[in-house]
Amino acid sequence: MKKALYFDCASGISGDMSVAALLDLGADKKMLLDTLDSLKLSGYKIEISELEKSGICACDFNVLLDKKHENHDHDMEYLHGKDCGHNHIEHEHKDAHQHNTHTHHHEHRSLPDILSILENSSMTAGAKAMASKIFEILAEGEARAHRVPKEQVHFHEVGAVDSIVDIAAFAICMDFLGYKEVFLPVLREGQGTIRCQHGILPIPVPATSNIVCTHKLPLSILPVQGELVTPTGAAIAAAITTSYTLPEIFQINKIGVGAGKREYEVPGILRVMEIQY
């Protein structure tokens, strides 16, 4: 029998939810934090805790930015939601290296800049390849929205410290867990509009809809006002999915639950299950 991962995106998907779910599934926290330190990014701390979402215990992965690096786009709202009674059962954090020369350039890094940061880290070859693939997909989605070559994309969704950390962390955890097959039957998205750096945009936002279009991701719109699938979440789904059709019969061996930061009518969790078929 083969083992694989099943991503249950009933409440959408984002970068931080994905990392949290993999940590809850068994990815090594110390290994993750040590490897992230090698990115040599400044201006952030990481907090890993356990909380309750809609009565369900979940892992929370939080990238806490200092005032100088803080962003205020729609993904930042996801990362800096109002406190909803977090119960910190376990709490780990690490300060990033402070010898990086970047100050305000975090919002203006290009794709080549980010690929260089990844390449010069202590991430494994597999983790570097996966993180690079996710960033390429994300950059292509934004490039189509702005109609520029992806190498010329300079924007906060790719360049911000928290986006780099989320994507690198996800790739590190996936590489550590070692699954080769990923089933992701559908992305559940909300509706309406959302305010971000570019103004008020329809949901799915342009980068997300471009990624869904290019990679033929299965999408379902829920009667929920708000963004459930972030551009980073869509890029992760496009990069890792090997099949959109679950096996007809399978066993569930274990489940990882990752918490989102927003409060919607849906539970706001991502479940990642190890299945055997």
PDB file of C-alpha atoms in Angstrom:
ATOM      1  CA  MET A   1       0.000   0.000   0.000  1.00  0.00           C
ATOM      2  CA  LYS A   2       1.134   3.555  -0.735  1.00  0.00           C
ATOM      3  CA  LYS A   3       1.103   6.569   1.566  1.00  0.00           C
ATOM      4  CA  ALA A   4       0.162  10.052   0.389  1.00  0.00           C
ATOM      5  CA  LEU A   5      -1.189  13.377   1.638  1.00  0.00           C
ATOM      6  CA  TYR A   6      -4.782  14.543   1.274  1.00  0.00           C
ATOM      7  CA  PHE A   7      -5.245  18.336   1.513  1.00  0.00           C
ATOM      8  CA  ASP A   8      -8.799  19.063   2.666  1.00  0.00           C
ATOM      9  CA  CYS A   9      -9.265  22.742   1.694  1.00  0.00           C
ATOM     10  CA  ALA A  10     -12.883  23.023   2.843  1.00  0.00           C
ATOM     11  CA  SER A  11     -12.081  26.405   4.421  1.00  0.00           C
ATOM     12  CA  GLY A  12      -9.555  27.496   1.815  1.00  0.00           C
ATOM     13  CA  ILE A  13      -5.772  27.503   2.011  1.00  0.00           C
ATOM     14  CA  SER A  14      -3.020  29.973   2.852  1.00  0.00           C
ATOM     15  CA  GLY A  15       0.702  29.752   3.475  1.00  0.00           C
ATOM     16  CA  ASP A  16       0.539  29.892   7.275  1.00  0.00           C
ATOM     17  CA  MET A  17      -2.318  27.371   7.439  1.00  0.00           C
ATOM     18  CA  SER A  18      -0.312  24.957   5.285  1.00  0.00           C
ATOM     19  CA  VAL A  19       2.832  25.200   7.423  1.00  0.00           C
ATOM     20  CA  ALA A  20       0.808  24.775  10.619  1.00  0.00           C
ATOM     21  CA  ALA A  21      -0.956  21.676   9.293  1.00  0.00           C
ATOM     22  CA  LEU A  22       2.361  20.031   8.359  1.00  0.00           C
ATOM     23  CA  LEU A  23       3.822  20.836  11.787  1.00  0.00           C
ATOM     24  CA  ASP A  24       0.749  19.285  13.397  1.00  0.00           C
ATOM     25  CA  LEU A  25       1.206  16.265  11.148  1.00  0.00           C
ATOM     26  CA  GLY A  26       4.730  15.705  12.454  1.00  0.00           C
ATOM     27  CA  ALA A  27       7.248  18.018  10.767  1.00  0.00           C
ATOM     28  CA  ASP A  28      10.126  18.791  13.131  1.00  0.00           C
ATOM     29  CA  LYS A  29       9.834  22.261  14.718  1.00  0.00           C
ATOM     30  CA  LYS A  30      13.467  22.680  15.752  1.00  0.00           C
ATOM     31  CA  MET A  31      14.718  21.619  12.329  1.00  0.00           C
ATOM     32  CA  LEU A  32      12.334  24.106  10.725  1.00  0.00           C
ATOM     33  CA  LEU A  33      13.389  27.046  12.903  1.00  0.00           C
ATOM     34  CA  ASP A  34      17.101  26.268  12.531  1.00  0.00           C
ATOM     35  CA  THR A  35      16.779  26.077   8.746  1.00  0.00           C
ATOM     36  CA  LEU A  36      14.741  29.297   8.541  1.00  0.00           C
ATOM     37  CA  ASP A  37      17.526  31.106  10.422  1.00  0.00           C
ATOM     38  CA  SER A  38      19.839  30.315   7.503  1.00  0.00           C
ATOM     39  CA  LEU A  39      17.718  32.517   5.208  1.00  0.00           C
ATOM     40  CA  LYS A  40      19.390  35.496   6.940  1.00  0.00           C
ATOM     41  CA  LEU A  41      16.245  37.597   6.937  1.00  0.00           C
ATOM     42  CA  SER A  42      15.715  40.206   9.638  1.00  0.00           C
ATOM     43  CA  GLY A  43      12.683  41.851  11.163  1.00  0.00           C
ATOM     44  CA  TYR A  44      10.559  38.910  12.266  1.00  0.00           C
ATOM     45  CA  LYS A  45       9.939  36.299  14.929  1.00  0.00           C
ATOM     46  CA  ILE A  46       8.084  33.001  14.651  1.00  0.00           C
ATOM     47  CA  GLU A  47       5.477  31.804  17.104  1.00  0.00           C
ATOM     48  CA  ILE A  48       4.146  28.248  17.004  1.00  0.00           C
ATOM     49  CA  SER A  49       1.219  27.517  19.295  1.00  0.00           C
ATOM     50  CA  GLU A  50      -1.949  25.502  19.701  1.00  0.00           C
ATOM     51  CA  LEU A  51      -5.401  27.071  19.695  1.00  0.00           C
ATOM     52  CA  GLU A  52      -9.053  26.274  19.128  1.00  0.00           C
ATOM     53  CA  LYS A  53     -10.984  27.136  15.944  1.00  0.00           C
ATOM     54  CA  SER A  54     -14.711  26.367  15.893  1.00  0.00           C
ATOM     55  CA  GLY A  55     -14.214  23.892  18.708  1.00  0.00           C
ATOM     56  CA  ILE A  56     -11.352  22.102  16.890  1.00  0.00           C
ATOM     57  CA  CYS A  57      -7.783  22.114  18.220  1.00  0.00           C
ATOM     58  CA  ALA A  58      -5.315  23.327  15.605  1.00  0.00           C
ATOM     59  CA  CYS A  59      -1.690  24.352  15.238  1.00  0.00           C
ATOM     60  CA  ASP A  60      -0.968  28.035  14.572  1.00  0.00           C
ATOM     61  CA  PHE A  61       2.137  29.200  12.680  1.00  0.00           C
ATOM     62  CA  ASN A  62       2.589  32.934  13.058  1.00  0.00           C
ATOM     63  CA  VAL A  63       5.217  35.171  11.457  1.00  0.00           C
ATOM     64  CA  LEU A  64       5.397  38.248  13.675  1.00  0.00           C
ATOM     65  CA  LEU A  65       6.881  41.226  11.841  1.00  0.00           C
ATOM     66  CA  ASP A  66       8.476  44.220  13.532  1.00  0.00           C
ATOM     67  CA  LYS A  67       7.042  47.679  12.829  1.00  0.00           C
ATOM     68  CA  LYS A  68       9.610  48.429  10.129  1.00  0.00           C
ATOM     69  CA  HIS A  69       8.736  45.321   8.113  1.00  0.00           C
ATOM     70  CA  GLU A  70       5.001  45.200   8.741  1.00  0.00           C
ATOM     71  CA  ASN A  71       2.730  45.202   5.688  1.00  0.00           C
ATOM     72  CA  HIS A  72      -0.951  46.036   5.460  1.00  0.00           C
ATOM     73  CA  ASP A  73      -2.251  44.095   2.451  1.00  0.00           C
ATOM     74  CA  HIS A  74      -4.870  41.351   2.476  1.00  0.00           C
ATOM     75  CA  ASP A  75      -2.367  38.612   3.284  1.00  0.00           C
ATOM     76  CA  MET A  76      -1.165  40.613   6.280  1.00  0.00           C
ATOM     77  CA  GLU A  77      -4.731  40.699   7.606  1.00  0.00           C
ATOM     78  CA  TYR A  78      -4.580  36.916   7.444  1.00  0.00           C
ATOM     79  CA  LEU A  79      -1.384  36.927   9.505  1.00  0.00           C
ATOM     80  CA  HIS A  80      -2.331  39.639  11.956  1.00  0.00           C
ATOM     81  CA  GLY A  81      -5.957  38.932  12.774  1.00  0.00           C
ATOM     82  CA  LYS A  82      -7.414  40.068  16.071  1.00  0.00           C
ATOM     83  CA  ASP A  83      -6.665  37.870  19.057  1.00  0.00           C
ATOM     84  CA  CYS A  84      -9.396  35.245  19.313  1.00  0.00           C
ATOM     85  CA  GLY A  85      -8.448  33.571  22.559  1.00  0.00           C
ATOM     86  CA  HIS A  86      -5.263  31.757  21.586  1.00  0.00           C
ATOM     87  CA  ASN A  87      -4.318  29.063  24.048  1.00  0.00           C
ATOM     88  CA  HIS A  88      -0.545  28.800  23.864  1.00  0.00           C
ATOM     89  CA  ILE A  89       0.037  25.183  24.768  1.00  0.00           C
ATOM     90  CA  GLU A  90       3.476  25.234  23.177  1.00  0.00           C
ATOM     91  CA  HIS A  91       5.346  28.328  22.176  1.00  0.00           C
ATOM     92  CA  GLU A  92       8.610  28.523  20.265  1.00  0.00           C
ATOM     93  CA  HIS A  93      10.189  31.480  18.545  1.00  0.00           C
ATOM     94  CA  LYS A  94      13.518  32.564  17.125  1.00  0.00           C
ATOM     95  CA  ASP A  95      14.779  36.012  16.289  1.00  0.00           C
ATOM     96  CA  ALA A  96      16.105  36.218  12.757  1.00  0.00           C
ATOM     97  CA  HIS A  97      19.718  37.163  12.096  1.00  0.00           C
ATOM     98  CA  GLN A  98      20.216  40.894  12.461  1.00  0.00           C
ATOM     99  CA  HIS A  99      23.199  41.283  10.125  1.00  0.00           C
ATOM    100  CA  ASN A 100      21.130  41.474   6.954  1.00  0.00           C
ATOM    101  CA  THR A 101      21.618  44.777   5.116  1.00  0.00           C
ATOM    102  CA  HIS A 102      18.012  44.996   3.849  1.00  0.00           C
ATOM    103  CA  THR A 103      15.879  47.625   5.546  1.00  0.00           C
ATOM    104  CA  HIS A 104      12.864  48.755   3.560  1.00  0.00           C
ATOM    105  CA  HIS A 105      13.692  46.599   0.530  1.00  0.00           C
ATOM    106  CA  HIS A 106      11.483  43.764   1.754  1.00  0.00           C
ATOM    107  CA  GLU A 107       8.578  45.126  -0.287  1.00  0.00           C
ATOM    108  CA  HIS A 108      10.647  45.413  -3.446  1.00  0.00           C
ATOM    109  CA  ARG A 109      12.500  42.123  -3.821  1.00  0.00           C
ATOM    110  CA  SER A 110      12.285  40.535  -7.250  1.00  0.00           C
ATOM    111  CA  LEU A 111      11.920  36.837  -8.024  1.00  0.00           C
ATOM    112  CA  PRO A 112      15.679  36.496  -8.752  1.00  0.00           C
ATOM    113  CA  ASP A 113      16.410  38.151  -5.370  1.00  0.00           C
ATOM    114  CA  ILE A 114      14.253  35.601  -3.561  1.00  0.00           C
ATOM    115  CA  LEU A 115      15.647  32.623  -5.464  1.00  0.00           C
ATOM    116  CA  SER A 116      19.128  33.796  -4.443  1.00  0.00           C
ATOM    117  CA  ILE A 117      18.077  33.957  -0.773  1.00  0.00           C
ATOM    118  CA  LEU A 118      16.789  30.379  -0.995  1.00  0.00           C
ATOM    119  CA  GLU A 119      19.869  29.111  -2.824  1.00  0.00           C
ATOM    120  CA  ASN A 120      22.235  30.551  -0.207  1.00  0.00           C
ATOM    121  CA  SER A 121      20.364  28.990   2.714  1.00  0.00           C
ATOM    122  CA  SER A 122      20.925  25.609   4.372  1.00  0.00           C
ATOM    123  CA  MET A 123      17.680  24.227   2.931  1.00  0.00           C
ATOM    124  CA  THR A 124      18.008  20.818   1.284  1.00  0.00           C
ATOM    125  CA  ALA A 125      18.057  20.613  -2.501  1.00  0.00           C
ATOM    126  CA  GLY A 126      14.506  19.219  -2.441  1.00  0.00           C
ATOM    127  CA  ALA A 127      13.193  22.021  -0.226  1.00  0.00           C
ATOM    128  CA  LYS A 128      14.918  24.674  -2.350  1.00  0.00           C
ATOM    129  CA  ALA A 129      13.392  23.214  -5.509  1.00  0.00           C
ATOM    130  CA  MET A 130       9.887  23.174  -4.023  1.00  0.00           C
ATOM    131  CA  ALA A 131      10.103  26.710  -2.598  1.00  0.00           C
ATOM    132  CA  SER A 132      11.477  27.989  -5.913  1.00  0.00           C
ATOM    133  CA  LYS A 133       8.616  26.319  -7.801  1.00  0.00           C
ATOM    134  CA  ILE A 134       6.015  27.922  -5.511  1.00  0.00           C
ATOM    135  CA  PHE A 135       7.603  31.355  -5.956  1.00  0.00           C
ATOM    136  CA  GLU A 136       7.758  30.902  -9.728  1.00  0.00           C
ATOM    137  CA  ILE A 137       4.033  30.085  -9.812  1.00  0.00           C
ATOM    138  CA  LEU A 138       3.217  33.034  -7.543  1.00  0.00           C
ATOM    139  CA  ALA A 139       5.334  35.415  -9.634  1.00  0.00           C
ATOM    140  CA  GLU A 140       3.682  34.194 -12.846  1.00  0.00           C
ATOM    141  CA  GLY A 141       0.241  34.849 -11.340  1.00  0.00           C
ATOM    142  CA  GLU A 142       1.187  38.395 -10.370  1.00  0.00           C
ATOM    143  CA  ALA A 143       2.997  39.003 -13.671  1.00  0.00           C
ATOM    144  CA  ARG A 144      -0.170  38.113 -15.608  1.00  0.00           C
ATOM    145  CA  ALA A 145      -2.188  40.473 -13.409  1.00  0.00           C
ATOM    146  CA  HIS A 146       0.227  43.362 -14.061  1.00  0.00           C
ATOM    147  CA  ARG A 147       1.172  42.265 -17.607  1.00  0.00           C
ATOM    148  CA  VAL A 148       4.911  42.352 -17.058  1.00  0.00           C
ATOM    149  CA  PRO A 149       7.581  39.596 -17.289  1.00  0.00           C
ATOM    150  CA  LYS A 150       7.776  37.627 -14.035  1.00  0.00           C
ATOM    151  CA  GLU A 151      11.424  38.655 -13.560  1.00  0.00           C
ATOM    152  CA  GLN A 152      10.242  42.282 -13.399  1.00  0.00           C
ATOM    153  CA  VAL A 153       7.617  41.686 -10.732  1.00  0.00           C
ATOM    154  CA  HIS A 154       8.466  43.718  -7.634  1.00  0.00           C
ATOM    155  CA  PHE A 155       5.556  43.454  -5.251  1.00  0.00           C
ATOM    156  CA  HIS A 156       4.765  42.808  -1.640  1.00  0.00           C
ATOM    157  CA  GLU A 157       3.009  39.452  -2.116  1.00  0.00           C
ATOM    158  CA  VAL A 158       6.295  37.842  -3.198  1.00  0.00           C
ATOM    159  CA  GLY A 159       8.806  40.222  -1.645  1.00  0.00           C
ATOM    160  CA  ALA A 160       7.536  40.549   1.917  1.00  0.00           C
ATOM    161  CA  VAL A 161       9.434  38.806   4.685  1.00  0.00           C
ATOM    162  CA  ASP A 162       6.384  36.864   5.857  1.00  0.00           C
ATOM    163  CA  SER A 163       5.688  35.469   2.376  1.00  0.00           C
ATOM    164  CA  ILE A 164       9.279  34.285   2.026  1.00  0.00           C
ATOM    165  CA  VAL A 165       9.185  32.664   5.465  1.00  0.00           C
ATOM    166  CA  ASP A 166       5.794  30.999   4.870  1.00  0.00           C
ATOM    167  CA  ILE A 167       6.817  29.472   1.547  1.00  0.00           C
ATOM    168  CA  ALA A 168      10.283  28.426   2.689  1.00  0.00           C
ATOM    169  CA  ALA A 169       8.783  26.911   5.856  1.00  0.00           C
ATOM    170  CA  PHE A 170       6.207  24.957   3.880  1.00  0.00           C
ATOM    171  CA  ALA A 171       8.863  23.569   1.532  1.00  0.00           C
ATOM    172  CA  ILE A 172      11.132  22.638   4.459  1.00  0.00           C
ATOM    173  CA  CYS A 173       8.278  20.773   6.205  1.00  0.00           C
ATOM    174  CA  MET A 174       7.139  18.972   3.031  1.00  0.00           C
ATOM    175  CA  ASP A 175      10.689  17.901   2.256  1.00  0.00           C
ATOM    176  CA  PHE A 176      11.144  16.638   5.827  1.00  0.00           C
ATOM    177  CA  LEU A 177       7.924  14.589   5.699  1.00  0.00           C
ATOM    178  CA  GLY A 178       8.912  13.110   2.349  1.00  0.00           C
ATOM    179  CA  TYR A 179       5.523  12.427   0.713  1.00  0.00           C
ATOM    180  CA  LYS A 180       5.634  12.133  -3.067  1.00  0.00           C
ATOM    181  CA  GLU A 181       1.895  12.065  -3.797  1.00  0.00           C
ATOM    182  CA  VAL A 182      -0.579  14.795  -2.855  1.00  0.00           C
ATOM    183  CA  PHE A 183      -4.333  14.626  -3.426  1.00  0.00           C
ATOM    184  CA  LEU A 184      -6.219  17.923  -3.460  1.00  0.00           C
ATOM    185  CA  PRO A 185      -9.800  17.480  -4.755  1.00  0.00           C
ATOM    186  CA  VAL A 186     -11.027  21.106  -4.567  1.00  0.00           C
ATOM    187  CA  LEU A 187     -10.200  24.629  -3.377  1.00  0.00           C
ATOM    188  CA  ARG A 188     -13.100  26.262  -1.524  1.00  0.00           C
ATOM    189  CA  GLU A 189     -13.078  30.027  -2.032  1.00  0.00           C
ATOM    190  CA  GLY A 190     -15.236  32.837  -0.661  1.00  0.00           C
ATOM    191  CA  GLN A 191     -16.772  35.732  -2.548  1.00  0.00           C
ATOM    192  CA  GLY A 192     -17.159  39.505  -2.478  1.00  0.00           C
ATOM    193  CA  THR A 193     -14.316  42.016  -2.416  1.00  0.00           C
ATOM    194  CA  ILE A 194     -11.237  42.686  -0.322  1.00  0.00           C
ATOM    195  CA  ARG A 195      -9.105  45.752   0.262  1.00  0.00           C
ATOM    196  CA  CYS A 196      -5.384  45.389  -0.451  1.00  0.00           C
ATOM    197  CA  GLN A 197      -2.451  47.515  -1.581  1.00  0.00           C
ATOM    198  CA  HIS A 198      -3.892  47.802  -5.097  1.00  0.00           C
ATOM    199  CA  GLY A 199      -7.294  48.986  -3.850  1.00  0.00           C
ATOM    200  CA  ILE A 200     -10.551  47.054  -3.572  1.00  0.00           C
ATOM    201  CA  LEU A 201     -10.322  43.814  -5.567  1.00  0.00           C
ATOM    202  CA  PRO A 202     -12.830  41.064  -6.358  1.00  0.00           C
ATOM    203  CA  ILE A 203     -12.429  37.610  -4.820  1.00  0.00           C
ATOM    204  CA  PRO A 204     -10.635  35.519  -5.987  1.00  0.00           C
ATOM    205  CA  VAL A 205      -8.033  38.287  -6.298  1.00  0.00           C
ATOM    206  CA  PRO A 206      -6.277  38.517  -9.698  1.00  0.00           C
ATOM    207  CA  ALA A 207      -3.123  36.604  -8.711  1.00  0.00           C
ATOM    208  CA  THR A 208      -5.187  33.755  -7.251  1.00  0.00           C
ATOM    209  CA  SER A 209      -7.548  33.563 -10.219  1.00  0.00           C
ATOM    210  CA  ASN A 210      -4.579  33.587 -12.631  1.00  0.00           C
ATOM    211  CA  ILE A 211      -2.943  30.680 -10.794  1.00  0.00           C
ATOM    212  CA  VAL A 212      -6.241  28.753 -10.737  1.00  0.00           C
ATOM    213  CA  CYS A 213      -6.653  29.402 -14.473  1.00  0.00           C
ATOM    214  CA  THR A 214      -3.095  28.510 -15.521  1.00  0.00           C
ATOM    215  CA  HIS A 215      -2.890  25.319 -13.462  1.00  0.00           C
ATOM    216  CA  LYS A 216      -6.534  24.225 -13.915  1.00  0.00           C
ATOM    217  CA  LEU A 217      -7.123  23.989 -10.175  1.00  0.00           C
ATOM    218  CA  PRO A 218     -10.607  22.747  -9.186  1.00  0.00           C
ATOM    219  CA  LEU A 219     -12.427  25.694  -7.577  1.00  0.00           C
ATOM    220  CA  SER A 220     -15.715  25.934  -5.699  1.00  0.00           C
ATOM    221  CA  ILE A 221     -17.232  29.238  -4.518  1.00  0.00           C
ATOM    222  CA  LEU A 222     -18.871  29.140  -1.092  1.00  0.00           C
ATOM    223  CA  PRO A 223     -21.589  31.558   0.084  1.00  0.00           C
ATOM    224  CA  VAL A 224     -19.047  33.183   2.432  1.00  0.00           C
ATOM    225  CA  GLN A 225     -18.001  36.822   2.255  1.00  0.00           C
ATOM    226  CA  GLY A 226     -14.209  36.978   2.274  1.00  0.00           C
ATOM    227  CA  GLU A 227     -10.998  35.539   0.853  1.00  0.00           C
ATOM    228  CA  LEU A 228     -10.407  31.889   1.746  1.00  0.00           C
ATOM    229  CA  VAL A 229      -7.693  31.127  -0.845  1.00  0.00           C
ATOM    230  CA  THR A 230      -4.709  33.480  -0.753  1.00  0.00           C
ATOM    231  CA  PRO A 231      -2.294  33.778  -3.706  1.00  0.00           C
ATOM    232  CA  THR A 232       0.328  31.912  -1.671  1.00  0.00           C
ATOM    233  CA  GLY A 233      -2.180  29.159  -0.879  1.00  0.00           C
ATOM    234  CA  ALA A 234      -3.109  28.809  -4.543  1.00  0.00           C
ATOM    235  CA  ALA A 235       0.573  28.657  -5.536  1.00  0.00           C
ATOM    236  CA  ILE A 236       1.215  25.935  -2.962  1.00  0.00           C
ATOM    237  CA  ALA A 237      -1.759  23.927  -4.269  1.00  0.00           C
ATOM    238  CA  ALA A 238      -0.536  24.261  -7.863  1.00  0.00           C
ATOM    239  CA  ALA A 239       3.016  23.278  -6.956  1.00  0.00           C
ATOM    240  CA  ILE A 240       2.362  20.148  -4.901  1.00  0.00           C
ATOM    241  CA  THR A 241      -0.811  18.489  -6.210  1.00  0.00           C
ATOM    242  CA  THR A 242      -0.249  15.249  -8.089  1.00  0.00           C
ATOM    243  CA  SER A 243      -3.951  14.319  -8.406  1.00  0.00           C
ATOM    244  CA  TYR A 244      -7.318  16.032  -7.994  1.00  0.00           C
ATOM    245  CA  THR A 245      -9.155  12.705  -7.590  1.00  0.00           C
ATOM    246  CA  LEU A 246      -8.959  10.839  -4.295  1.00  0.00           C
ATOM    247  CA  PRO A 247      -8.513   7.053  -4.341  1.00  0.00           C
ATOM    248  CA  GLU A 248     -11.885   5.301  -4.241  1.00  0.00           C
ATOM    249  CA  ILE A 249     -10.921   3.556  -0.994  1.00  0.00           C
ATOM    250  CA  PHE A 250      -8.277   4.671   1.490  1.00  0.00           C
ATOM    251  CA  GLN A 251      -7.386   4.676   5.170  1.00  0.00           C
ATOM    252  CA  ILE A 252      -6.541   7.781   7.205  1.00  0.00           C
ATOM    253  CA  ASN A 253      -3.415   7.216   9.285  1.00  0.00           C
ATOM    254  CA  LYS A 254      -3.081  10.652  10.929  1.00  0.00           C
ATOM    255  CA  ILE A 255      -4.342  14.213  10.597  1.00  0.00           C
ATOM    256  CA  GLY A 256      -2.654  17.603  10.885  1.00  0.00           C
ATOM    257  CA  VAL A 257      -4.812  20.681  11.478  1.00  0.00           C
ATOM    258  CA  GLY A 258      -3.587  24.187  10.660  1.00  0.00           C
ATOM    259  CA  ALA A 259      -5.353  27.340  11.843  1.00  0.00           C
ATOM    260  CA  GLY A 260      -6.169  30.392   9.760  1.00  0.00           C
ATOM    261  CA  LYS A 261      -6.219  33.892  11.248  1.00  0.00           C
ATOM    262  CA  ARG A 262      -9.525  35.195   9.943  1.00  0.00           C
ATOM    263  CA  GLU A 263     -12.954  34.602  11.431  1.00  0.00           C
ATOM    264  CA  TYR A 264     -15.525  33.560   8.819  1.00  0.00           C
ATOM    265  CA  GLU A 265     -18.645  31.416   8.801  1.00  0.00           C
ATOM    266  CA  VAL A 266     -16.457  28.429   7.891  1.00  0.00           C
ATOM    267  CA  PRO A 267     -14.179  26.905  10.556  1.00  0.00           C
ATOM    268  CA  GLY A 268     -10.965  28.483   9.225  1.00  0.00           C
ATOM    269  CA  ILE A 269      -8.795  25.375   9.351  1.00  0.00           C
ATOM    270  CA  LEU A 270      -6.803  23.344   6.842  1.00  0.00           C
ATOM    271  CA  ARG A 271      -6.716  19.597   7.401  1.00  0.00           C
ATOM    272  CA  VAL A 272      -3.848  17.601   5.902  1.00  0.00           C
ATOM    273  CA  MET A 273      -4.218  13.856   6.240  1.00  0.00           C
ATOM    274  CA  GLU A 274      -1.775  11.033   5.709  1.00  0.00           C
ATOM    275  CA  ILE A 275      -3.723   8.422   3.773  1.00  0.00           C
ATOM    276  CA  GLN A 276      -2.886   4.890   2.774  1.00  0.00           C
ATOM    277  CA  TYR A 277      -4.348   3.195  -0.294  1.00  0.00           C
TER     278      TYR A 277
END
